[in-house]
Every structure is written in C-alpha cells, then in structure tokens.
Amino acid sequence: MRVDLHTHSSVSDGTDTPTQLVHKAQASGLDVIGLTDHDTFDGIDEATEAGKRIGLTVVPGVEISCERNGASVHLLGFWCDRWHRGLGDELRKSRAGRTGRIEAMAERLTELGMPLTSDDIRRAAKASPSVGRPHVADAMVAKGYVANRNEAFDLWLADDKPGYVHRYAIPLELAIDLVHAAHGVAVLAHPWGRGRAHVLPADYIGDLVTDHGLDGIEVDHEDHDDDTRELLFRLGARLGLVRTGSSDYHGLGKEGHELGCNLTRASAFRELQRVARGRGARV
Ligand code: AMP
Ligand code: ZN
Ligand code: FE
Ligand code: FE
C-alpha cells in the first residue's frame, strides 16, 4: 500500500484541481492520499468523490497555519469533523489573517520597486479561498520580477525578508486541542524543515505529547535531510508518535515535491487510523 499523506490542490496553493490531483496520484501508483490544503476543507468533497470513482482512498485533512513564539509552524489534522464550530472559527480567522495582509504586501512590494496591486494577487490566486504568499509569488512571476516561487521567497517573501507582512496564525497548542475536539488526529508537519529545529526543539515536542496529546510527526519530507530524518525518526519512537512521510505536493507550485516522493509506511498509516478511531473519528 502506497500512502502519501500531505498534498495540496488549487483550493489552496497547489496547481491541480482536487480531481486532477486524485487522478495524478493514481497515475503515480499511490493507493491513498491525504488532501491537506492550507486552512480549508473546501477541496475534500470533490477529491473524495473523484477517489471513489477510480478506487483511490482520500484521507480528509487540513494543514493548519500555526504559530509558536511568533514563528510559523504547520500542523496536519486528519479525519477532523469539518463542521466543528471551534475549529472552523479558528480556520476562518487564519484565512482572514492570511488574505487580510495581501493589500499590505502589495503596498510593501510596490514601495520596494515592484508595483503590484491586490487585484494582481487575487488574479494569481484564481478561486482559492486561502490567498497567501505563494500567490503573491505567482503575481511577482507574472510581472517578471522574479523567475519562480522559490526566488520570490528567497529574495522577498520569506519570514525574514523585506516583503514579509505578519499575519494571524493559530497558537500551536490551541490547534492541537481543536483538532482533538473535532475528533481528528494531529501530526506536526515538517517540524525541522528549512532550519526550523530551534522553533520546535525536541523537549518542546515532548511537552506537546504530554500536555496536548500530539499524535504524530512528519519525518520523511523533502525539507528534511537524511540526518534530520534519522533524528526525528528516533525522537518519534521515543515519544510514541506515529511517524509519517509525504510529498507535500503542490503541482507546479513547489519544485521537487513529486507525488509519492516520500511515503507513509502502511503500518504507520494503520496506526494513525487506529488512533483516529480512538479519538472518535469516522475513519
Ligand atoms: P502564508 O500562509 O501566506 O504565510 O504562506 C505560507 C506558504 O508559503 C506555505 O505554503 C509555505 O509552504 C510557503 N513557504 C513558506 N516559506 C517558504 C519558502 N522559504 N520557500 C517557498 N515556500 C515557502
Ligand atoms: Zn502550500
Ligand atoms: Fe507546510
Ligand atoms: Fe504543505
């Protein structure tokens, strides 16, 4: 069984519609994908239907934009009750925070010599309900200011670059609690990617397990080098966490993240399902 638990569609900042994503997943030899768009469940129904038609399992998921000590971190929630009020309210606040600063980012980039309007960015985002920095990057590419999304982030949009504007994100502990309140399982996404180990040190991850019942940790991810994977694998074992792997596929939106490039072992997937049932999820 080939399982890729973390993928994005055009409902957030991927470039494939949920239906296209599911078809590509099957063509890549996958049996199960998690659809984890940023802060929204809007693609789940379409992906699930498309999966049913061709015999591919879609795990309903979400990648929640969180914050710890002012730094942004991501939490994956699987099998959540999508109609849970508390979770829905926080996701809405997070989407509003992301989209609400688009105007300010357009102004900032214009001041920096790259004239851009919020309309340019919205056009780049097409119908996404979750307009964020990747779409700002797309608008910059369309204007010819940068060659691709990566260059836009490296030069202008990353957290410590001049085009960055802060936004509301959900405190990480609260996000874990809300995922559980919605009967889902909580998995820390790429915790030590992009030099982020200092934001989520091992003993703090231990506290998340003890105090908030964190369920899993993403180990195999392109943002983790071999040494990091090894360390996280051992940390996860020590803390009793389910250890997952995924592509974090975004279509053309993220290079080197092809579907199935990292997988979740079948045993880990079954364990995650078992934990989810224990939390009251309908798996
Ligand atoms: P936002 O939610 O608008 O702050 O944007 C976050 C999105 O930007 C996530 O999808 C990240 O994967 C992406 N992102 C954050 N930092 C980088 C980076 N350095 N390079 C490429 N993408 C990034
Ligand atoms: Zn993304
Ligand atoms: Fe992420
Ligand atoms: Fe992601």
CSV table of C-alpha atoms and ligand atoms in Angstrom, one decimal:
chain,number,residue,atom,x,y,z
A,1,MET,CA,0.0,0.0,0.0
A,2,ARG,CA,1.5,3.3,-1.1
A,3,VAL,CA,0.4,6.2,1.1
A,4,ASP,CA,1.2,9.9,0.6
A,5,LEU,CA,-0.5,11.8,3.4
A,6,HIS,CA,0.2,15.5,2.7
A,7,THR,CA,-0.8,17.1,-0.7
A,8,HIS,CA,-2.3,20.4,-1.9
A,9,SER,CA,-4.8,21.2,-4.5
A,10,SER,CA,-5.7,24.5,-6.3
A,11,VAL,CA,-8.2,25.1,-3.5
A,12,SER,CA,-5.2,26.4,-1.6
A,13,ASP,CA,-1.9,27.0,-3.3
A,14,GLY,CA,-1.4,23.8,-5.4
A,15,THR,CA,-2.0,23.9,-9.2
A,16,ASP,CA,-4.1,20.8,-9.7
A,17,THR,CA,-7.8,20.8,-9.0
A,18,PRO,CA,-8.8,18.1,-6.4
A,19,THR,CA,-10.0,15.9,-9.2
A,20,GLN,CA,-6.8,16.3,-11.2
A,21,LEU,CA,-4.7,15.6,-8.1
A,22,VAL,CA,-6.5,12.3,-7.4
A,23,HIS,CA,-6.0,11.2,-11.0
A,24,LYS,CA,-2.4,12.1,-10.9
A,25,ALA,CA,-2.0,10.3,-7.6
A,26,GLN,CA,-3.3,7.1,-9.1
A,27,ALA,CA,-1.1,7.5,-12.2
A,28,SER,CA,1.8,7.8,-9.8
A,29,GLY,CA,0.9,4.4,-8.3
A,30,LEU,CA,-0.5,5.7,-5.0
A,31,ASP,CA,-3.3,4.0,-3.2
A,32,VAL,CA,-4.0,6.6,-0.5
A,33,ILE,CA,-3.5,10.4,-0.4
A,34,GLY,CA,-4.2,12.9,2.3
A,35,LEU,CA,-5.6,16.1,0.9
A,36,THR,CA,-4.2,18.8,3.3
A,37,ASP,CA,-5.0,22.2,1.8
A,38,HIS,CA,-4.0,25.2,3.9
A,39,ASP,CA,-6.6,26.2,6.5
A,40,THR,CA,-9.6,24.9,4.4
A,41,PHE,CA,-11.6,21.7,3.8
A,42,ASP,CA,-13.2,23.1,0.6
A,43,GLY,CA,-11.5,20.5,-1.7
A,44,ILE,CA,-12.4,17.4,0.4
A,45,ASP,CA,-15.8,16.6,-1.2
A,46,GLU,CA,-14.5,16.8,-4.7
A,47,ALA,CA,-11.4,14.8,-4.0
A,48,THR,CA,-13.3,12.1,-2.1
A,49,GLU,CA,-15.8,11.7,-5.0
A,50,ALA,CA,-13.1,11.6,-7.6
A,51,GLY,CA,-11.3,9.0,-5.5
A,52,LYS,CA,-14.4,6.8,-5.1
A,53,ARG,CA,-14.8,6.8,-8.9
A,54,ILE,CA,-11.4,5.4,-9.5
A,55,GLY,CA,-10.7,3.4,-6.3
A,56,LEU,CA,-8.2,5.7,-4.6
A,57,THR,CA,-8.6,6.5,-0.9
A,58,VAL,CA,-8.6,10.2,0.1
A,59,VAL,CA,-7.9,10.9,3.7
A,60,PRO,CA,-9.7,14.2,4.6
A,61,GLY,CA,-7.1,16.5,6.0
A,62,VAL,CA,-6.1,20.1,6.6
A,63,GLU,CA,-2.7,21.9,7.0
A,64,ILE,CA,-3.2,24.4,9.8
A,65,SER,CA,-1.1,27.6,9.9
A,66,CYS,CA,0.1,27.9,13.4
A,67,GLU,CA,2.4,30.0,15.4
A,68,ARG,CA,4.9,29.4,18.2
A,69,ASN,CA,6.8,32.3,19.7
A,70,GLY,CA,6.0,34.3,16.6
A,71,ALA,CA,7.4,31.8,14.2
A,72,SER,CA,5.2,30.0,11.8
A,73,VAL,CA,4.7,26.2,12.1
A,74,HIS,CA,2.3,23.8,10.4
A,75,LEU,CA,0.0,21.2,11.9
A,76,LEU,CA,-1.7,18.5,9.9
A,77,GLY,CA,-5.2,17.4,11.0
A,78,PHE,CA,-6.7,14.2,9.6
A,79,TRP,CA,-10.3,12.9,9.8
A,80,CYS,CA,-11.5,16.1,11.6
A,81,ASP,CA,-15.2,16.8,11.9
A,82,ARG,CA,-15.3,19.6,9.3
A,83,TRP,CA,-18.4,21.1,10.9
A,84,HIS,CA,-16.8,21.6,14.3
A,85,ARG,CA,-17.5,25.2,15.3
A,86,GLY,CA,-14.3,25.9,17.3
A,87,LEU,CA,-12.0,24.6,14.6
A,88,GLY,CA,-14.0,26.2,11.8
A,89,ASP,CA,-13.9,29.6,13.6
A,90,GLU,CA,-10.1,29.5,14.0
A,91,LEU,CA,-9.5,28.4,10.4
A,92,ARG,CA,-11.7,31.2,9.2
A,93,LYS,CA,-9.7,33.6,11.4
A,94,SER,CA,-6.4,32.2,10.0
A,95,ARG,CA,-7.6,32.5,6.4
A,96,ALA,CA,-8.8,36.1,7.1
A,97,GLY,CA,-5.3,36.8,8.6
A,98,ARG,CA,-3.6,35.4,5.5
A,99,THR,CA,-5.8,37.2,3.0
A,100,GLY,CA,-6.2,40.4,5.0
A,101,ARG,CA,-2.5,41.2,4.7
A,102,ILE,CA,-2.4,40.9,0.9
A,103,GLU,CA,-3.2,44.6,0.4
A,104,ALA,CA,-0.3,45.4,2.8
A,105,MET,CA,2.1,43.1,0.9
A,106,ALA,CA,1.1,44.6,-2.4
A,107,GLU,CA,1.9,48.1,-0.9
A,108,ARG,CA,5.2,46.9,0.6
A,109,LEU,CA,6.4,45.3,-2.7
A,110,THR,CA,5.3,48.4,-4.6
A,111,GLU,CA,7.5,50.5,-2.2
A,112,LEU,CA,10.3,48.1,-2.9
A,113,GLY,CA,10.1,48.9,-6.6
A,114,MET,CA,7.9,46.1,-7.8
A,115,PRO,CA,4.5,47.7,-8.5
A,116,LEU,CA,1.7,45.2,-7.6
A,117,THR,CA,-1.9,45.5,-6.7
A,118,SER,CA,-4.0,43.2,-4.5
A,119,ASP,CA,-6.1,42.5,-7.7
A,120,ASP,CA,-2.9,41.2,-9.4
A,121,ILE,CA,-2.5,38.8,-6.5
A,122,ARG,CA,-6.2,37.8,-6.4
A,123,ARG,CA,-6.0,37.1,-10.1
A,124,ALA,CA,-3.0,34.8,-9.5
A,125,ALA,CA,-4.9,33.0,-6.7
A,126,LYS,CA,-7.8,32.2,-9.1
A,127,ALA,CA,-10.7,30.8,-7.0
A,128,SER,CA,-8.7,29.9,-3.9
A,129,PRO,CA,-10.4,30.8,-0.6
A,130,SER,CA,-7.0,30.9,1.0
A,131,VAL,CA,-4.9,33.6,-0.7
A,132,GLY,CA,-1.3,33.6,0.7
A,133,ARG,CA,2.3,34.3,0.0
A,134,PRO,CA,2.6,31.6,-2.8
A,135,HIS,CA,0.0,33.6,-4.8
A,136,VAL,CA,1.9,36.8,-4.1
A,137,ALA,CA,4.9,35.0,-5.5
A,138,ASP,CA,2.9,33.9,-8.6
A,139,ALA,CA,1.9,37.5,-9.2
A,140,MET,CA,5.5,38.6,-9.0
A,141,VAL,CA,6.5,35.9,-11.5
A,142,ALA,CA,3.7,37.0,-13.8
A,143,LYS,CA,5.1,40.6,-13.7
A,144,GLY,CA,8.6,39.3,-14.4
A,145,TYR,CA,10.1,40.5,-11.1
A,146,VAL,CA,11.3,37.0,-10.2
A,147,ALA,CA,11.8,33.8,-12.1
A,148,ASN,CA,9.8,31.4,-9.9
A,149,ARG,CA,8.1,31.0,-6.5
A,150,ASN,CA,11.4,29.9,-4.8
A,151,GLU,CA,13.2,33.0,-5.9
A,152,ALA,CA,10.3,35.2,-4.7
A,153,PHE,CA,10.5,33.6,-1.2
A,154,ASP,CA,14.3,33.6,-1.1
A,155,LEU,CA,14.6,37.3,-2.0
A,156,TRP,CA,11.4,38.9,-0.8
A,157,LEU,CA,8.7,36.9,0.9
A,158,ALA,CA,10.4,34.5,3.5
A,159,ASP,CA,9.7,35.4,7.2
A,160,ASP,CA,12.9,37.5,7.5
A,161,LYS,CA,12.7,39.2,4.0
A,162,PRO,CA,11.6,42.8,3.3
A,163,GLY,CA,8.3,41.8,1.6
A,164,TYR,CA,7.0,39.8,4.5
A,165,VAL,CA,4.0,41.0,6.4
A,166,HIS,CA,2.9,39.3,9.7
A,167,ARG,CA,-0.5,37.6,9.9
A,168,TYR,CA,-2.7,35.9,12.4
A,169,ALA,CA,-1.9,32.2,12.8
A,170,ILE,CA,-3.4,29.8,15.4
A,171,PRO,CA,-1.3,29.1,18.5
A,172,LEU,CA,0.1,25.6,18.0
A,173,GLU,CA,-1.2,24.1,21.3
A,174,LEU,CA,-4.7,25.5,20.6
A,175,ALA,CA,-4.7,24.0,17.1
A,176,ILE,CA,-3.8,20.5,18.5
A,177,ASP,CA,-6.6,20.8,21.1
A,178,LEU,CA,-9.1,21.9,18.4
A,179,VAL,CA,-8.2,19.0,16.1
A,180,HIS,CA,-8.8,16.7,19.0
A,181,ALA,CA,-12.1,18.5,19.9
A,182,ALA,CA,-13.1,17.8,16.3
A,183,HIS,CA,-12.2,14.1,16.7
A,184,GLY,CA,-9.2,14.2,14.4
A,185,VAL,CA,-5.6,13.3,14.8
A,186,ALA,CA,-2.8,15.9,15.0
A,187,VAL,CA,0.5,15.4,13.2
A,188,LEU,CA,3.3,18.0,13.3
A,189,ALA,CA,4.2,18.9,9.7
A,190,HIS,CA,7.9,19.1,8.6
A,191,PRO,CA,8.9,20.2,12.1
A,192,TRP,CA,12.6,20.6,11.4
A,193,GLY,CA,12.5,21.8,7.8
A,194,ARG,CA,14.2,24.9,6.5
A,195,GLY,CA,16.4,25.3,9.5
A,196,ARG,CA,13.4,25.3,11.9
A,197,ALA,CA,14.7,23.0,14.6
A,198,HIS,CA,15.2,25.8,17.1
A,199,VAL,CA,11.5,26.7,16.8
A,200,LEU,CA,10.4,23.2,17.8
A,201,PRO,CA,13.1,21.7,20.0
A,202,ALA,CA,12.8,18.1,21.0
A,203,ASP,CA,11.9,18.7,24.6
A,204,TYR,CA,9.1,21.1,23.5
A,205,ILE,CA,7.7,18.4,21.1
A,206,GLY,CA,7.8,16.1,24.2
A,207,ASP,CA,5.7,18.7,26.0
A,208,LEU,CA,3.2,18.7,23.2
A,209,VAL,CA,2.8,14.9,23.6
A,210,THR,CA,2.5,15.0,27.3
A,211,ASP,CA,0.3,18.1,27.7
A,212,HIS,CA,-1.7,18.1,24.4
A,213,GLY,CA,-1.6,14.5,23.2
A,214,LEU,CA,0.1,15.2,19.9
A,215,ASP,CA,-0.4,12.1,17.8
A,216,GLY,CA,2.3,12.1,15.1
A,217,ILE,CA,5.2,13.7,13.5
A,218,GLU,CA,6.2,14.1,9.8
A,219,VAL,CA,9.6,12.5,9.4
A,220,ASP,CA,10.1,11.9,5.7
A,221,HIS,CA,9.7,15.2,3.9
A,222,GLU,CA,11.8,16.9,1.3
A,223,ASP,CA,12.7,19.8,3.7
A,224,HIS,CA,14.4,17.2,6.0
A,225,ASP,CA,17.9,16.0,5.1
A,226,ASP,CA,19.0,12.4,5.9
A,227,ASP,CA,20.4,13.3,9.3
A,228,THR,CA,17.3,15.2,10.3
A,229,ARG,CA,15.1,12.2,9.3
A,230,GLU,CA,17.2,9.9,11.4
A,231,LEU,CA,16.9,12.2,14.4
A,232,LEU,CA,13.2,12.7,14.0
A,233,PHE,CA,12.6,9.0,13.5
A,234,ARG,CA,14.3,8.3,16.8
A,235,LEU,CA,12.6,11.1,18.6
A,236,GLY,CA,9.2,10.0,17.3
A,237,ALA,CA,9.9,6.4,18.5
A,238,ARG,CA,10.9,7.7,22.0
A,239,LEU,CA,7.8,9.8,22.3
A,240,GLY,CA,5.4,7.2,21.0
A,241,LEU,CA,4.4,9.3,18.0
A,242,VAL,CA,3.2,7.9,14.6
A,243,ARG,CA,5.9,8.8,12.1
A,244,THR,CA,4.6,9.8,8.7
A,245,GLY,CA,6.1,10.7,5.3
A,246,SER,CA,4.7,12.7,2.4
A,247,SER,CA,5.5,14.7,-0.7
A,248,ASP,CA,3.8,18.0,0.3
A,249,TYR,CA,2.9,18.0,-3.5
A,250,HIS,CA,1.8,21.4,-4.8
A,251,GLY,CA,1.7,20.6,-8.6
A,252,LEU,CA,3.8,23.2,-10.4
A,253,GLY,CA,3.7,25.3,-7.2
A,254,LYS,CA,6.7,23.6,-5.5
A,255,GLU,CA,9.6,22.0,-7.3
A,256,GLY,CA,11.0,18.7,-6.2
A,257,HIS,CA,7.9,17.6,-4.3
A,258,GLU,CA,6.5,15.0,-6.8
A,259,LEU,CA,3.6,12.8,-5.7
A,260,GLY,CA,4.9,9.8,-3.8
A,261,CYS,CA,8.5,11.1,-3.4
A,262,ASN,CA,8.1,10.3,0.3
A,263,LEU,CA,5.6,7.7,1.7
A,264,THR,CA,4.0,6.8,5.0
A,265,ARG,CA,4.6,3.1,5.8
A,266,ALA,CA,1.5,1.0,5.7
A,267,SER,CA,2.0,0.1,9.4
A,268,ALA,CA,2.2,3.8,10.4
A,269,PHE,CA,-0.9,4.6,8.4
A,270,ARG,CA,-2.9,1.8,10.1
A,271,GLU,CA,-1.6,3.0,13.5
A,272,LEU,CA,-2.8,6.6,12.6
A,273,GLN,CA,-6.3,5.2,11.7
A,274,ARG,CA,-6.4,3.3,15.0
A,275,VAL,CA,-5.5,6.5,16.9
A,276,ALA,CA,-8.1,8.4,15.0
A,277,ARG,CA,-10.8,5.8,15.8
A,278,GLY,CA,-9.8,6.2,19.5
A,279,ARG,CA,-10.4,9.9,19.2
A,280,GLY,CA,-13.9,9.3,17.8
A,281,ALA,CA,-13.1,9.9,14.1
A,282,ARG,CA,-15.2,8.3,11.4
A,283,VAL,CA,-12.4,6.5,9.6
B,1,AMP,P1,1.3,32.3,4.2
B,1,AMP,O1,0.4,31.3,4.8
B,1,AMP,O2,0.7,33.2,3.2
B,1,AMP,O3,2.2,32.9,5.2
B,1,AMP,O4,2.3,31.4,3.2
B,1,AMP,C1,2.8,30.2,3.7
B,1,AMP,C2,3.1,29.3,2.5
B,1,AMP,O5,4.3,29.7,1.9
B,1,AMP,C3,3.2,27.8,2.8
B,1,AMP,O6,2.5,27.1,1.7
B,1,AMP,C4,4.7,27.5,2.6
B,1,AMP,O7,4.9,26.2,2.1
B,1,AMP,C5,5.2,28.6,1.7
B,1,AMP,N1,6.5,29.0,2.1
B,1,AMP,C6,6.9,29.5,3.3
B,1,AMP,N2,8.3,29.8,3.2
B,1,AMP,C7,8.7,29.4,2.0
B,1,AMP,C8,10.0,29.4,1.4
B,1,AMP,N3,11.1,29.9,2.0
B,1,AMP,N4,10.1,29.0,0.1
B,1,AMP,C9,8.9,28.5,-0.5
B,1,AMP,N5,7.7,28.5,0.0
B,1,AMP,C10,7.6,28.9,1.3
B,2,ZN,ZN,1.4,25.4,0.4
B,3,FE,FE,3.7,23.2,5.3
B,4,FE,FE,2.0,21.6,2.8
